[in-house]
Short mmCIF file of C-alpha atoms in Angstrom, two decimals:
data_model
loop_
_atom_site.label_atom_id
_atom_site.label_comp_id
_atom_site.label_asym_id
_atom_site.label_seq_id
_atom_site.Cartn_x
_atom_site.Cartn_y
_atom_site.Cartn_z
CA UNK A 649 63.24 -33.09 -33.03
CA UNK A 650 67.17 -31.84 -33.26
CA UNK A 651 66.25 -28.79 -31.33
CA UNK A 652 63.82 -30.57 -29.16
CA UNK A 653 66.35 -32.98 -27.63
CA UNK A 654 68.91 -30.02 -27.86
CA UNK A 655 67.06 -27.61 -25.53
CA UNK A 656 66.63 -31.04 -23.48
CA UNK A 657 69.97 -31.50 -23.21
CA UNK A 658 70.60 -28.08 -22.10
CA UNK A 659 68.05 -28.28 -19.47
CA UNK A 660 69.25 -31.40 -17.59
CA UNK A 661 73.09 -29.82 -17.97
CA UNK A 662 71.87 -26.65 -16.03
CA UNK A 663 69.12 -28.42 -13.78
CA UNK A 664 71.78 -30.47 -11.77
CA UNK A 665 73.45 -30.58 -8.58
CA UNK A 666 77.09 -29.51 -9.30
CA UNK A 667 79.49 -26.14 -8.07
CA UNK A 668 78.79 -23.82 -11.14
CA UNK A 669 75.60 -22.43 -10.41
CA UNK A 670 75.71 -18.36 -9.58
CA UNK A 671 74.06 -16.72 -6.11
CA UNK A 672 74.92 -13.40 -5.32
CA UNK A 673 76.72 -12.66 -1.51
CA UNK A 674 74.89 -10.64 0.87
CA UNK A 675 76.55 -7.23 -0.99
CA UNK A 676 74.99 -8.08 -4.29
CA UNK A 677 77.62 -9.84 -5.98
CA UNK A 678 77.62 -12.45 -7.99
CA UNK A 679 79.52 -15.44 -7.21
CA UNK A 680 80.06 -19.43 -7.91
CA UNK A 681 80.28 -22.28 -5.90
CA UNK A 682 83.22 -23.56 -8.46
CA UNK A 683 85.50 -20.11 -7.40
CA UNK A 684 86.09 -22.95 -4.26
CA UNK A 685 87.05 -25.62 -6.58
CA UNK A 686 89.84 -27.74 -4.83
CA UNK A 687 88.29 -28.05 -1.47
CA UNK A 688 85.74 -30.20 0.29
CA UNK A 689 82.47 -28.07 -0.30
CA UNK A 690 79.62 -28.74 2.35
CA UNK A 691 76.60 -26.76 0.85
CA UNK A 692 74.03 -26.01 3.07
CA UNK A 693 70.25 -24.96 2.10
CA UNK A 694 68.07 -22.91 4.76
CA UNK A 695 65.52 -20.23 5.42
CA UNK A 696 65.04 -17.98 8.33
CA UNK A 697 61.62 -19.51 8.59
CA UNK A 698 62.90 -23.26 9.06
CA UNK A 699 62.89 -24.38 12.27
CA UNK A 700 66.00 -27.39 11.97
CA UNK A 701 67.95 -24.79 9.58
CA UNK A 702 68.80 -23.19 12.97
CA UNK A 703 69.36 -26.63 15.08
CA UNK A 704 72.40 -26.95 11.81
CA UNK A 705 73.93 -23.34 11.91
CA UNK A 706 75.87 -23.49 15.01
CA UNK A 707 77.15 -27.47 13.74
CA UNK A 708 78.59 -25.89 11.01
CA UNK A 709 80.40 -22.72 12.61
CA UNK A 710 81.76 -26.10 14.78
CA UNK A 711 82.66 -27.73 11.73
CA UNK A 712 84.07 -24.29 9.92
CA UNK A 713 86.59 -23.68 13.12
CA UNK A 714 88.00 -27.21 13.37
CA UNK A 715 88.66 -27.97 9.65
CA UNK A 716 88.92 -24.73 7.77
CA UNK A 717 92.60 -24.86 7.69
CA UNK A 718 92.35 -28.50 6.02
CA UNK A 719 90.78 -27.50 3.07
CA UNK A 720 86.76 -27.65 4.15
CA UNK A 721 84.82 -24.63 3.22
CA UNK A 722 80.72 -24.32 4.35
CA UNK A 723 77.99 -22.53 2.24
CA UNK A 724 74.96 -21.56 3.67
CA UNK A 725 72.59 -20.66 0.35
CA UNK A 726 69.64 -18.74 2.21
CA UNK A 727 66.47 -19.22 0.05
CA UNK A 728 64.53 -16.27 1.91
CA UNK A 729 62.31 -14.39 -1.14
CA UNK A 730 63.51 -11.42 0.60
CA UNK A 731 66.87 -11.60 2.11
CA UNK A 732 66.19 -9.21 4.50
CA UNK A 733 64.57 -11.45 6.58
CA UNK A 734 67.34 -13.26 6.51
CA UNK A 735 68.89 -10.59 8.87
CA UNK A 736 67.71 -11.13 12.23
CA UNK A 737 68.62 -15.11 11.71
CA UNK A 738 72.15 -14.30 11.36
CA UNK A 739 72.77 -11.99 13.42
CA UNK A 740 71.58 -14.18 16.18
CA UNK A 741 73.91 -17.13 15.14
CA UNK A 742 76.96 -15.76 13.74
CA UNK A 743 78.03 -17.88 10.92
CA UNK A 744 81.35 -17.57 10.84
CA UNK A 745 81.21 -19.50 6.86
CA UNK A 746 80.55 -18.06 3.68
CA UNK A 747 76.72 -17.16 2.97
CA UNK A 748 75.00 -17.18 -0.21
CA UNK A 749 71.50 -16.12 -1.12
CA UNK A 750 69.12 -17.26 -3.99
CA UNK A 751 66.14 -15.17 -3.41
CA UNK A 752 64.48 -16.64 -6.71
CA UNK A 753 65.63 -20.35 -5.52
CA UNK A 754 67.27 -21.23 -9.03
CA UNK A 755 70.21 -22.92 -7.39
CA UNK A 756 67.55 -24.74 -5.13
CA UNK A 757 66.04 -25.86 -8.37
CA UNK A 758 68.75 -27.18 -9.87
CA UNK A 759 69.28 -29.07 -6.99
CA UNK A 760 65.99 -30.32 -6.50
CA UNK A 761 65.48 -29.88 -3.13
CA UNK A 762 63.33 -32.24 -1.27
CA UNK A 763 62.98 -30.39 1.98
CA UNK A 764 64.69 -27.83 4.35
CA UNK A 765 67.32 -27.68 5.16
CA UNK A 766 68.99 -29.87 2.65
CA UNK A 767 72.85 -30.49 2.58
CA UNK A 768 74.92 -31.61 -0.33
CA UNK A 769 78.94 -32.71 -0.18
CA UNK A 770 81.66 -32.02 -2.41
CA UNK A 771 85.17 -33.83 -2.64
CA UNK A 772 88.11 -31.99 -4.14
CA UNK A 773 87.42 -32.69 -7.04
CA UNK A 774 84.10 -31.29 -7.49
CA UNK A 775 82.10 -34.55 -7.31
CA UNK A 776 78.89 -34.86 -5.58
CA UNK A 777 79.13 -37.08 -2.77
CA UNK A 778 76.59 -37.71 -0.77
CA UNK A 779 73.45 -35.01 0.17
CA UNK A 780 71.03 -35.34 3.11
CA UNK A 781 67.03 -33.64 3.61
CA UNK A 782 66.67 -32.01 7.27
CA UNK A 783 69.20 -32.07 10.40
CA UNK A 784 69.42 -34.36 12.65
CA UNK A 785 71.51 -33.67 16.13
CA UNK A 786 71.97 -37.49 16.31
CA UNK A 787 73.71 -37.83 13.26
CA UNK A 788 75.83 -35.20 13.16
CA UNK A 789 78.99 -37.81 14.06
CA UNK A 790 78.45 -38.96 10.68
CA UNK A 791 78.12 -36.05 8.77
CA UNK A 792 81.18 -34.95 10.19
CA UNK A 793 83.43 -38.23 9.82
CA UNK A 794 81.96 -38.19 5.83
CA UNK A 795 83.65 -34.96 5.73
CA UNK A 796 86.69 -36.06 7.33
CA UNK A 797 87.00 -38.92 4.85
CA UNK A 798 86.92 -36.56 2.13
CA UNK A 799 89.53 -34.31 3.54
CA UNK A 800 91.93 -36.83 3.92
CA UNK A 801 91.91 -37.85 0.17
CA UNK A 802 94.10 -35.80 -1.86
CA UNK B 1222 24.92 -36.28 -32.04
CA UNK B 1223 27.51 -34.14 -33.34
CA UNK B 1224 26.21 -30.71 -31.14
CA UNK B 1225 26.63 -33.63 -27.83
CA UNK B 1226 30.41 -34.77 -29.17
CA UNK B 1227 31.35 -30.86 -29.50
CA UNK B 1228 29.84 -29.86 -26.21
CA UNK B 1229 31.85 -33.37 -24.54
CA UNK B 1230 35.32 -31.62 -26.13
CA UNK B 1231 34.36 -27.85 -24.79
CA UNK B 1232 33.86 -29.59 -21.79
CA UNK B 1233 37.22 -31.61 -21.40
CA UNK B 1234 38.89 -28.71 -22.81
CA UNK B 1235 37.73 -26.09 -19.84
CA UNK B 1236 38.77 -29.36 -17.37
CA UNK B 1237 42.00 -29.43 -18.99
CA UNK B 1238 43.03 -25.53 -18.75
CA UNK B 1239 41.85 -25.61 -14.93
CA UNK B 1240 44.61 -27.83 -14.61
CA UNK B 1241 47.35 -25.04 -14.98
CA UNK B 1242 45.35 -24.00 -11.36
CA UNK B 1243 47.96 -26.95 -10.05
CA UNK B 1244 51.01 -25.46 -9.58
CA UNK B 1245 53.39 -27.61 -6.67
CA UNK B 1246 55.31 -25.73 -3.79
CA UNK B 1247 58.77 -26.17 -3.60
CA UNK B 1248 59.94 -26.62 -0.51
CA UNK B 1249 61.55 -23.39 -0.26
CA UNK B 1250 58.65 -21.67 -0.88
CA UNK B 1251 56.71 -22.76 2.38
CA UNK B 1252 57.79 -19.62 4.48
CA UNK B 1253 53.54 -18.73 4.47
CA UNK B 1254 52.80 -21.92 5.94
CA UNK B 1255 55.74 -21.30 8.42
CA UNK B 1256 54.17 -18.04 9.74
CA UNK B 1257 52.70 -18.18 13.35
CA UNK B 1258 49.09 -17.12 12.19
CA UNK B 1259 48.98 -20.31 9.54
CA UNK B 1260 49.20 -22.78 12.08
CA UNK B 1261 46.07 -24.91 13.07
CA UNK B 1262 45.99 -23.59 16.63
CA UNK B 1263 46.55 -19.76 16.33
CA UNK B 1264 44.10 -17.99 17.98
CA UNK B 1265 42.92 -19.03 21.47
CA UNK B 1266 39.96 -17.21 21.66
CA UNK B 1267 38.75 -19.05 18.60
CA UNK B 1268 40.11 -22.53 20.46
CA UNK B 1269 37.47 -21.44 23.42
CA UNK B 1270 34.82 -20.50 21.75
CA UNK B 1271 34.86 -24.19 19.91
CA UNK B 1272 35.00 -25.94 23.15
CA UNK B 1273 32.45 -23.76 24.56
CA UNK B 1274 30.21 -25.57 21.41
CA UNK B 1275 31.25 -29.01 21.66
CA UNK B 1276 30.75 -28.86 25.60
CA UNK B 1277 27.45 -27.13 25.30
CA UNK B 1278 26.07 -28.44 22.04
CA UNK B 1279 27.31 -31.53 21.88
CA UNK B 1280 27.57 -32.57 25.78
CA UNK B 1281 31.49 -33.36 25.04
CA UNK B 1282 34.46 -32.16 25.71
CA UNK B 1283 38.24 -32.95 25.46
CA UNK B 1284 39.02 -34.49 22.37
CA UNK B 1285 41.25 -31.32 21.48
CA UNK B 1286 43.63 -30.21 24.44
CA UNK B 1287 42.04 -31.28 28.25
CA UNK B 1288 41.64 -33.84 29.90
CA UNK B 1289 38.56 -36.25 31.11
CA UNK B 1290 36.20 -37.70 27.86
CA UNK B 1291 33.08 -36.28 29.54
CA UNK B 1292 31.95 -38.98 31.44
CA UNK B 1293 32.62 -37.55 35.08
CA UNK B 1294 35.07 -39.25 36.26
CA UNK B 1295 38.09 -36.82 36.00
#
């Protein structure tokens, strides 16, 4: 019973949004979300294959430009099985932010994704915010005043 | 009676394991049902040949992608 709600424990720990979780960059290594503790962390879910996940790219690069210097930082976690496809995608858009890739989806998992593209927000402190399924052109005024909000707070 | 109760168990029992069969799709795995050739209208030849049927079979047509319901008037 001990172990039982032990290995329970353990699972709901690991199977949570939150900035520890490991992907590896597009050279193979491995990195966290946390090593950009301190900043506002907009983490962005997508596939080469999703049709909105490309609508969201150049929103982000927008976003990236204008508040970089304030303390925002934007990761795209691709979820392609094979990140080569992923290729093509970027190279047509150009992120200019830092991309991630999760070929096995474990960080998606542990986010529980409900669709694609999904979004989740950080503060400075490493709280979870607010997260939204799919991108929406119309809305993007208040994605990007959330994030505002949360770079003005110490 | 008790050779009917065992069979009724063997039974539920090859119900139940089918049920591992279920397995949901995350929604990052749906790049298959992404791909050009999954999607309901893929092949136009195949889109012809069915209204070819419903026109000559079945004396209608639209329904799917023209227009006019068959009754002469468009």
């Amino acid at each position: 019973m001990i172990v039982t709600l032990y290995a329970a424990g353990i699972f709901f720990s690991v199977a949570a949004p939150g900035l520890e979780h490991q992907m590896i960059d597009s050279n193979g290594h491995a990195f966290s979300m946390s090593d950009y503790r301190g900043k506002v962390i907009y983490v962005d879910f997508w596939a080469s294959w999703c049709g909105p996940c490309r609508k969201s790219f150049p929103w982000m690069n927008e976003m990236h430009n204008r508040y970089k210097d304030r303390g925002l930082i934007v990761i795209a976690i691709n979820l392609d099985s094979d990140m080569k496809d992923a290729s093509p995608f970027l190279d047509e858009l150009n992120p200019e932010f830092v991309i991630g890739y999760d070929p096995e989806g474990k960080v998606a998992r542990s986010f529980d994704l409900l669709g694609m593209p999904s979004s989740f927000v950080f503060d400075k402190a490493g709280n979870l915010i607010n997260s939204h399924v799919g991108f929406f052109s119309e809305q993007t005024s208040d994605y990007e005043a959330e994030l505002v909000k949360l770079l003005e707070q110490q | 009676m008790m050779q009917k109760l065992k069979a009724g168990y063997f039974l539920v029992l090859i119900l139940l394991s089918q049920l591992s069969g279920c397995a949901s799709v995350e929604p990052w795995e749906k790049s298959a049902f992404a791909r050009e050739d999954m999607q309901l209208a893929a092949e136009e030849l195949d889109l012809a040949l069915d209204d070819h049927i419903y026109f000559s079979k079945e004396g209608a047509s639209g329904g799917r992608s023209f227009s006019g319901g068959g009754c002469g008037c468009n």
